[in-house]
GROMACS .gro file of C-alpha atoms in nm:
model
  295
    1UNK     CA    1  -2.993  -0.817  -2.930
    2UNK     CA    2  -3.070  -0.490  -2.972
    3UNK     CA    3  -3.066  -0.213  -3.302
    4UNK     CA    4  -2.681  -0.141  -3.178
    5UNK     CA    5  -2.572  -0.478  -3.200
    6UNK     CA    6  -2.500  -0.496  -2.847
    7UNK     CA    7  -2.657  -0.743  -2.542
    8UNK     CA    8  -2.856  -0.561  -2.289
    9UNK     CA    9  -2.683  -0.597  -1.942
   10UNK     CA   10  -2.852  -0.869  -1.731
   11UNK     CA   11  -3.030  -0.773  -1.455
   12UNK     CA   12  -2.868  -0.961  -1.139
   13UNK     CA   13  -2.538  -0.707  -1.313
   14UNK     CA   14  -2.741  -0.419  -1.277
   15UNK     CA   15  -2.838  -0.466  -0.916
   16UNK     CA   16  -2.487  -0.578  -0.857
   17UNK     CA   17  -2.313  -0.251  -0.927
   18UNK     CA   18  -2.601  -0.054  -0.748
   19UNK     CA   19  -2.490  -0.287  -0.426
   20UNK     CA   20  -2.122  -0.215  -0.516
   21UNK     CA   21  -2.205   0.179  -0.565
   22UNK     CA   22  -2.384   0.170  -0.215
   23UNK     CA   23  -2.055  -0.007  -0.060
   24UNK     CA   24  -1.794   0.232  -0.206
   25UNK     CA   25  -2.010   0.502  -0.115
   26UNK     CA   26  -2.070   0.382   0.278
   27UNK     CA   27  -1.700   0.254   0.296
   28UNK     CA   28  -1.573   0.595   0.174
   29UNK     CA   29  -1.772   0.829   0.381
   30UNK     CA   30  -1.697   0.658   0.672
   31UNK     CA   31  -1.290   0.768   0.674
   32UNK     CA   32  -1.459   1.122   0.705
   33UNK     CA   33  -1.698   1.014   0.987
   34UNK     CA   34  -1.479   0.836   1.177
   35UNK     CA   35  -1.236   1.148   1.143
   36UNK     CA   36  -1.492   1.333   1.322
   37UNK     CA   37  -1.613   1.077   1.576
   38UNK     CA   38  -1.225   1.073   1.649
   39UNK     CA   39  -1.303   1.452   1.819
   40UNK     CA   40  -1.496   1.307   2.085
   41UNK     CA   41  -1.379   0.986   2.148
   42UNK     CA   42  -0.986   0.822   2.110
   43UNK     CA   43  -0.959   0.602   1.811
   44UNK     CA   44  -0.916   0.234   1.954
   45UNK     CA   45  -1.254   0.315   2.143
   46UNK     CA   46  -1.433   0.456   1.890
   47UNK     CA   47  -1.364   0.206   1.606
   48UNK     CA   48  -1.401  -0.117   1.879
   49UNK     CA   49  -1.705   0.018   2.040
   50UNK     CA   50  -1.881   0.128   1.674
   51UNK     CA   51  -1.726  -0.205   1.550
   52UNK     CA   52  -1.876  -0.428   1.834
   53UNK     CA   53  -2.220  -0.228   1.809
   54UNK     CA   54  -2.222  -0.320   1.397
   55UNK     CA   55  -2.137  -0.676   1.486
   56UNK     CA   56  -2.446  -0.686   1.702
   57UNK     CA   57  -2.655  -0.562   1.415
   58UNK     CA   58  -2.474  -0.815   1.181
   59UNK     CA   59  -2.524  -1.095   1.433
   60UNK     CA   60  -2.924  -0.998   1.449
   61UNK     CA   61  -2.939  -0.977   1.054
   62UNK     CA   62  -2.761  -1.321   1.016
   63UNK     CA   63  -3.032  -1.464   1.242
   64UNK     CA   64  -3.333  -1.305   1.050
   65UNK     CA   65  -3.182  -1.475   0.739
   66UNK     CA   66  -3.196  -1.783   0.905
   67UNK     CA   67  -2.836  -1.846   0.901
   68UNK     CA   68  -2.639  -2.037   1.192
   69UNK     CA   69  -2.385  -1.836   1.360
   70UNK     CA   70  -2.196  -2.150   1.523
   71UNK     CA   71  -1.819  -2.166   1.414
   72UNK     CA   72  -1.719  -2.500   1.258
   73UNK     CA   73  -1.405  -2.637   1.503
   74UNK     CA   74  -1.193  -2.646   1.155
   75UNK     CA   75  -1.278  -2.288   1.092
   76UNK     CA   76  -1.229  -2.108   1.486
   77UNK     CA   77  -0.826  -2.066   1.448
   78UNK     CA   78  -0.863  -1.902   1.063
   79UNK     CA   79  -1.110  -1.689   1.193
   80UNK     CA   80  -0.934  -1.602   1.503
   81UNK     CA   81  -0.663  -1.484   1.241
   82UNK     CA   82  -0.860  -1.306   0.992
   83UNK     CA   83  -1.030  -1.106   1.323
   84UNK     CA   84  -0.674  -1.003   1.413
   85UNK     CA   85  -0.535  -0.917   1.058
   86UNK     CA   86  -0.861  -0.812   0.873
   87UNK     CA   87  -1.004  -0.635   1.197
   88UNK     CA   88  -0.818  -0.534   1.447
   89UNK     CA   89  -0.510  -0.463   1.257
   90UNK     CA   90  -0.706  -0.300   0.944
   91UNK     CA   91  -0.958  -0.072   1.156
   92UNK     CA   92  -0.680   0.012   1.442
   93UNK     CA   93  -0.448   0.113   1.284
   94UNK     CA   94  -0.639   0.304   1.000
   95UNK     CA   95  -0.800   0.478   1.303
   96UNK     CA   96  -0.470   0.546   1.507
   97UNK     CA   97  -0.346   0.667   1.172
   98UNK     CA   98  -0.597   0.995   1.116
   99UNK     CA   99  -0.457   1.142   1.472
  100UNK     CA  100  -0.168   1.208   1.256
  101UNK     CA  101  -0.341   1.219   0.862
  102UNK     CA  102  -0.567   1.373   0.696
  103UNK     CA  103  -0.849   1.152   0.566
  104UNK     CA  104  -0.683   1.184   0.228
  105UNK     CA  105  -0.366   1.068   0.338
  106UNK     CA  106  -0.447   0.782   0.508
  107UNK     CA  107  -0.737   0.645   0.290
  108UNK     CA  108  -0.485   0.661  -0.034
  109UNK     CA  109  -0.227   0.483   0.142
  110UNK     CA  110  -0.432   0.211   0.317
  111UNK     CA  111  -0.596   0.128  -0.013
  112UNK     CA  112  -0.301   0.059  -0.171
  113UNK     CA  113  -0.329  -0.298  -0.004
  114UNK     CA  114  -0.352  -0.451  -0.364
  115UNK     CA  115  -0.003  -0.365  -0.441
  116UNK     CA  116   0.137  -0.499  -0.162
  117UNK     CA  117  -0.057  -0.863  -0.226
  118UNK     CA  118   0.050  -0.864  -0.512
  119UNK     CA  119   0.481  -0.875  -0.359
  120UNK     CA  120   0.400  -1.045  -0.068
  121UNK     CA  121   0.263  -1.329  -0.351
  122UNK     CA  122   0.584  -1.378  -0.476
  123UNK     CA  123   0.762  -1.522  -0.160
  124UNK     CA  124   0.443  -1.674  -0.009
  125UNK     CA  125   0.309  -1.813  -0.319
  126UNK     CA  126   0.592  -1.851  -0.626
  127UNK     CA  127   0.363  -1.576  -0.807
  128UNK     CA  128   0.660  -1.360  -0.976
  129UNK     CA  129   0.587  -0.997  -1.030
  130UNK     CA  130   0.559  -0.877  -1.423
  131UNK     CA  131   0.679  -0.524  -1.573
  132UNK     CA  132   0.324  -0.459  -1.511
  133UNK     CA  133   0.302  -0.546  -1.186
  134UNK     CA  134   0.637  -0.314  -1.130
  135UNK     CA  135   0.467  -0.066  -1.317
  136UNK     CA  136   0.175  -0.065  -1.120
  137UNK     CA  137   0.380  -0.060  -0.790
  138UNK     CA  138   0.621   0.268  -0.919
  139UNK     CA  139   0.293   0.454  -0.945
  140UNK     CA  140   0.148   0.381  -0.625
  141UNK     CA  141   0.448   0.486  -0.469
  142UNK     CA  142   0.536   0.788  -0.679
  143UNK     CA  143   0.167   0.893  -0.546
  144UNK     CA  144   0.234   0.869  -0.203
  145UNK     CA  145   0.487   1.048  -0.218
  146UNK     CA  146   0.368   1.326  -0.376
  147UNK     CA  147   0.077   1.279  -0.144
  148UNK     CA  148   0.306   1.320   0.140
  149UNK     CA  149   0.487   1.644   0.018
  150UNK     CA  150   0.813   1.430  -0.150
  151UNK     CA  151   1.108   1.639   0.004
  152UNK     CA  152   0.874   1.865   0.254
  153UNK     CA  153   0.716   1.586   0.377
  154UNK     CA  154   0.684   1.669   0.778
  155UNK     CA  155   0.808   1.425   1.024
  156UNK     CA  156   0.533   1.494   1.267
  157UNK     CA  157   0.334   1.253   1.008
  158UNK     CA  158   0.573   0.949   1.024
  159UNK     CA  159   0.373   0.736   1.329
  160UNK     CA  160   0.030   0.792   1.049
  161UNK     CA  161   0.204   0.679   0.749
  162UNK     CA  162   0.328   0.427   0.949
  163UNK     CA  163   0.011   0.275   1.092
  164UNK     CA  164  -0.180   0.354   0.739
  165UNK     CA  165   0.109   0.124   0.589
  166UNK     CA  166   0.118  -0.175   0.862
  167UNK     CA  167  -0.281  -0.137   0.768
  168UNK     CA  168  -0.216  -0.197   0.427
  169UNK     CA  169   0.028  -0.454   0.433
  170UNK     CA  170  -0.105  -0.696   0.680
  171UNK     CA  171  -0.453  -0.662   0.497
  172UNK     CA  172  -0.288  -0.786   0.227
  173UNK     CA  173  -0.112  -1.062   0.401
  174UNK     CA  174  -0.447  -1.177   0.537
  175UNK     CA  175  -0.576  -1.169   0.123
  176UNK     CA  176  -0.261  -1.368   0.020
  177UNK     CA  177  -0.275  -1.647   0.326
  178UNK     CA  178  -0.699  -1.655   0.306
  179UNK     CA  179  -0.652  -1.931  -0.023
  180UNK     CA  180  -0.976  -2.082   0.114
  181UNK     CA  181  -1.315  -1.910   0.215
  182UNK     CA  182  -1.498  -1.991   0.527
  183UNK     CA  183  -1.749  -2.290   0.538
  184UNK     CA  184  -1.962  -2.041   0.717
  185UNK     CA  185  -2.248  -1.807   0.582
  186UNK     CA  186  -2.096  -1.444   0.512
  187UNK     CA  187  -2.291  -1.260   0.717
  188UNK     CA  188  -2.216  -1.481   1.002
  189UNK     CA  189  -1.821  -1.469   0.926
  190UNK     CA  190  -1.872  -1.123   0.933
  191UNK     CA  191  -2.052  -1.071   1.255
  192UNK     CA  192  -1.752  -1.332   1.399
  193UNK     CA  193  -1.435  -1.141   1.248
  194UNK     CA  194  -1.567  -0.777   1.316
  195UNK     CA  195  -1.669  -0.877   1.686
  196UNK     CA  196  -1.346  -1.091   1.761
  197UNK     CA  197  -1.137  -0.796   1.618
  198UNK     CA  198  -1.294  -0.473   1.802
  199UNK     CA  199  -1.334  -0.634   2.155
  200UNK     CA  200  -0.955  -0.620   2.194
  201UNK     CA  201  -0.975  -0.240   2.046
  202UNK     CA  202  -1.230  -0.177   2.347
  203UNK     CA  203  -0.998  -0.322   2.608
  204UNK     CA  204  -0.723  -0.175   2.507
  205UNK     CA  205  -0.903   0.187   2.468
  206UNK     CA  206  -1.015   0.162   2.754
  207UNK     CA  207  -0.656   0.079   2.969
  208UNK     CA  208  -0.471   0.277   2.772
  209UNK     CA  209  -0.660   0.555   2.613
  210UNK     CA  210  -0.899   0.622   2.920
  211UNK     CA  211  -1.176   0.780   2.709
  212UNK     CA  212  -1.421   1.003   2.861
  213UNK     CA  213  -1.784   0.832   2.785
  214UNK     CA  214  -1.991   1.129   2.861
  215UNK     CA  215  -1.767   1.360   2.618
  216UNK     CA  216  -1.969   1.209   2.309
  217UNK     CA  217  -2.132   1.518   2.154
  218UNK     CA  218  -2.464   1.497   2.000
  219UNK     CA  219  -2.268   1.469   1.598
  220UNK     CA  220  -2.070   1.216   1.768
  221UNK     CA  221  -2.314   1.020   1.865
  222UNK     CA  222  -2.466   1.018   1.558
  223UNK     CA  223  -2.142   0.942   1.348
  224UNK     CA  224  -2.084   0.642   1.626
  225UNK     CA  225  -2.452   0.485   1.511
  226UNK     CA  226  -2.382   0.573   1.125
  227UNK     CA  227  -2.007   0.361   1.187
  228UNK     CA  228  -2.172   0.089   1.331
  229UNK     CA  229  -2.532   0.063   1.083
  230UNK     CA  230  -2.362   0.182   0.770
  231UNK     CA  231  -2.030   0.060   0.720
  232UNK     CA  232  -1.994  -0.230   0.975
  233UNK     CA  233  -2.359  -0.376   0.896
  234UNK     CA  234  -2.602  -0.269   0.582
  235UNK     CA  235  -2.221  -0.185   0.384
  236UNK     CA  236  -2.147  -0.564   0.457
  237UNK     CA  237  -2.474  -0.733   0.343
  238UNK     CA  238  -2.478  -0.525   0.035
  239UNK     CA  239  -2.055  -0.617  -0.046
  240UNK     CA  240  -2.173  -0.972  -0.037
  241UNK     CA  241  -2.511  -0.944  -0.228
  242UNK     CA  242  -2.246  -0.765  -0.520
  243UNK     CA  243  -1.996  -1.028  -0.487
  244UNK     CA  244  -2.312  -1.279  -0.550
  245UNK     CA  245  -2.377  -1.094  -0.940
  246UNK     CA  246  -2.063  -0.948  -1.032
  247UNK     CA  247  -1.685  -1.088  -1.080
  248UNK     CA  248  -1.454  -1.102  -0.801
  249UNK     CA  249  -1.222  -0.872  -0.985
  250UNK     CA  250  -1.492  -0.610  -1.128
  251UNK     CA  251  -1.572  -0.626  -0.771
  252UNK     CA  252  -1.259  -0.506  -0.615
  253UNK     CA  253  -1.124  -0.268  -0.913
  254UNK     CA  254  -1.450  -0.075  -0.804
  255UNK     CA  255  -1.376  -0.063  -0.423
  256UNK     CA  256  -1.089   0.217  -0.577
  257UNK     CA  257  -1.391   0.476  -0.521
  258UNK     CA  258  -1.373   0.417  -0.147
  259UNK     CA  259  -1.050   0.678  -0.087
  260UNK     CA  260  -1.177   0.934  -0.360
  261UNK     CA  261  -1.518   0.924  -0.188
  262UNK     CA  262  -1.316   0.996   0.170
  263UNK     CA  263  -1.149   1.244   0.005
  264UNK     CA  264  -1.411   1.433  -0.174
  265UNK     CA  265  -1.666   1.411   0.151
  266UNK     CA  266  -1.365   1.521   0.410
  267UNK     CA  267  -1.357   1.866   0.172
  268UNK     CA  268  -1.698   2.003   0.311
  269UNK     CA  269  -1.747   1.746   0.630
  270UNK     CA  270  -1.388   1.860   0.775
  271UNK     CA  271  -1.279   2.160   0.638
  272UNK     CA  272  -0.947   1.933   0.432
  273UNK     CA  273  -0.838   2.108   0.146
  274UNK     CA  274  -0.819   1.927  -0.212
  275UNK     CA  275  -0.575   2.095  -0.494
  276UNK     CA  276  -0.342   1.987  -0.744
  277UNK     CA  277  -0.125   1.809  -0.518
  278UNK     CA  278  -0.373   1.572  -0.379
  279UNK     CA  279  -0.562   1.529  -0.718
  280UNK     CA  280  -0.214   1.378  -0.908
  281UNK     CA  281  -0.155   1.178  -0.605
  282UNK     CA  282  -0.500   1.023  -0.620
  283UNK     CA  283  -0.438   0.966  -1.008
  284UNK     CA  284  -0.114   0.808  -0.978
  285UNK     CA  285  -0.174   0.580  -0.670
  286UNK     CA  286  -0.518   0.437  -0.805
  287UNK     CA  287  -0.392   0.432  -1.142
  288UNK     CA  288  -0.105   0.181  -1.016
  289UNK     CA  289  -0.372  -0.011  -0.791
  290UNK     CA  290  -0.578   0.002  -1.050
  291UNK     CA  291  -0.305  -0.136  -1.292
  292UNK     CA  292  -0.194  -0.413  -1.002
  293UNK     CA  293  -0.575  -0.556  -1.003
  294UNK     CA  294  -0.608  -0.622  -1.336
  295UNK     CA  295  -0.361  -0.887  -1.296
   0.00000   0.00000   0.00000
């Protein structure tokens, strides 16, 4: 105990939330990098080739553990389906979404994925909503709508909210129907789900986007290598290393700094503006998100 009265935090916490902080931090500065990648290179492309490249660099780190990467026969068709919902679905569309968003936009609205577990629990698994919960999901919404300029909101941004909300809502199908972890090593899951989701976002970049390889600038290349190291790989292995020392719930509440962090980095890394508009948005929309994960 100490003179206050109060336990000193343990030390596996301590380097828990420094692994968290390094997460939201990677996480969130990647919706600004990929923004800019997104210059160079069309979004399926980008995210499936930076995806593929970080599953590569997952694949070699889950081998320098020592880990197996061979799929258990009972676990190939859930991870088939997380690829597709957690993966492709989640990094697509979020992608396809900033051609029409700014980083603000579409980070606020595809992190709202909590609220929308949270109904989709109700018919899938019995688990009724409370006035909290309803609480929580009028001021998520009230956010994103002032995010989106309530009555001036522009049409021309429909197909991004759109693709930022499918985002958000089959994430959170794949959290609801995921009741029971892989018997796999997460690294190794990892490595399987990001791989098995961008490979289809390279095909299909490459029939119907027909990107231009060589038009990768210099920046580009760079933010294609930070994508793929940062986010897809080191962001990974330091998500599970804080999941290892720190509650599942602390956990995710503190993933709510991923769309501020987008939004604060796109300011000087894009040119996006940030007033009072944006600023009550954010407040109201992780405040109900916020609200919906303490259940």
């Amino acid at each position: 105990m100490t003179a206050t009265g109060s336990a000193p935090m343990p030390a596996s916490q301590t380097v828990g939330k420094a692994l968290l902080m390094v997460t939201a931090l990677g996480w969130g500065l990647n919706w600004s990098v990929l923004k800019f990648v997104l210059q160079d290179w069309p979004p399926l492309f980008a995210r499936g080739t930076a995806g593929l490249l970080g599953a590569l660099c997952l694949a070699l780190l889950a081998k320098a553990r020592g880990d197996s990467l061979a799929v258990p026969r009972e676990a190939r068709a859930p991870l088939v389906v997380a690829a597709a919902i957690n993966v492709f679905a989640w990094m697509g569309f979020t992608a396809l979404a900033l051609n029409w968003l700014k980083v603000s936009e579409g980070a606020l609205i595809a992190y709202s994925m909590p609220i929308w577990a949270m109904m989709l629990a109700w018919p899938l698994l019995g688990a009724r909503p409370t006035r909290r919960s309803l609480v929580a999901l009028g001021l998520s919404i009230t956010g994103m709508v002032v995010l989106m300029g309530g009555p001036e909101f522009s049409a021309a941004k429909l197909p991004g909210v759109l693709f930022a909300f499918a985002a958000a809502v089959l994430f959170a199908l794949g959290t609801v129907k995921a009741r029971k972890p892989l018997a796999m090593p997460g690294p190794a899951v990892a490595a399987w789900q990001v791989a098995l989701g961008c490979l289809p976002m390279v095909i299909l970049g490459l029939m119907l986007e027909q990107p231009q390889i060589t038009s990768l600038s210099l920046h580009g290349a760079l933010g294609l290598a930070y994508m793929a190291v940062g986010p897809m790989a080191l962001c990974y292995l330091t998500w599970f290393g804080a999941l290892r020392r720190l509650p599942t719930a602390v956990a995710a509440t503190s993933m709510l700094i991923v769309p501020v962090v987008g939004t604060l980095t796109a300011v000087p890394l894009l040119g996006e503006t940030l007033g009072a508009r944006e600023l009550i948005a954010i407040v109201l929309t992780i405040g109900g998100v916020a609200l919906a994960l303490r259940q």
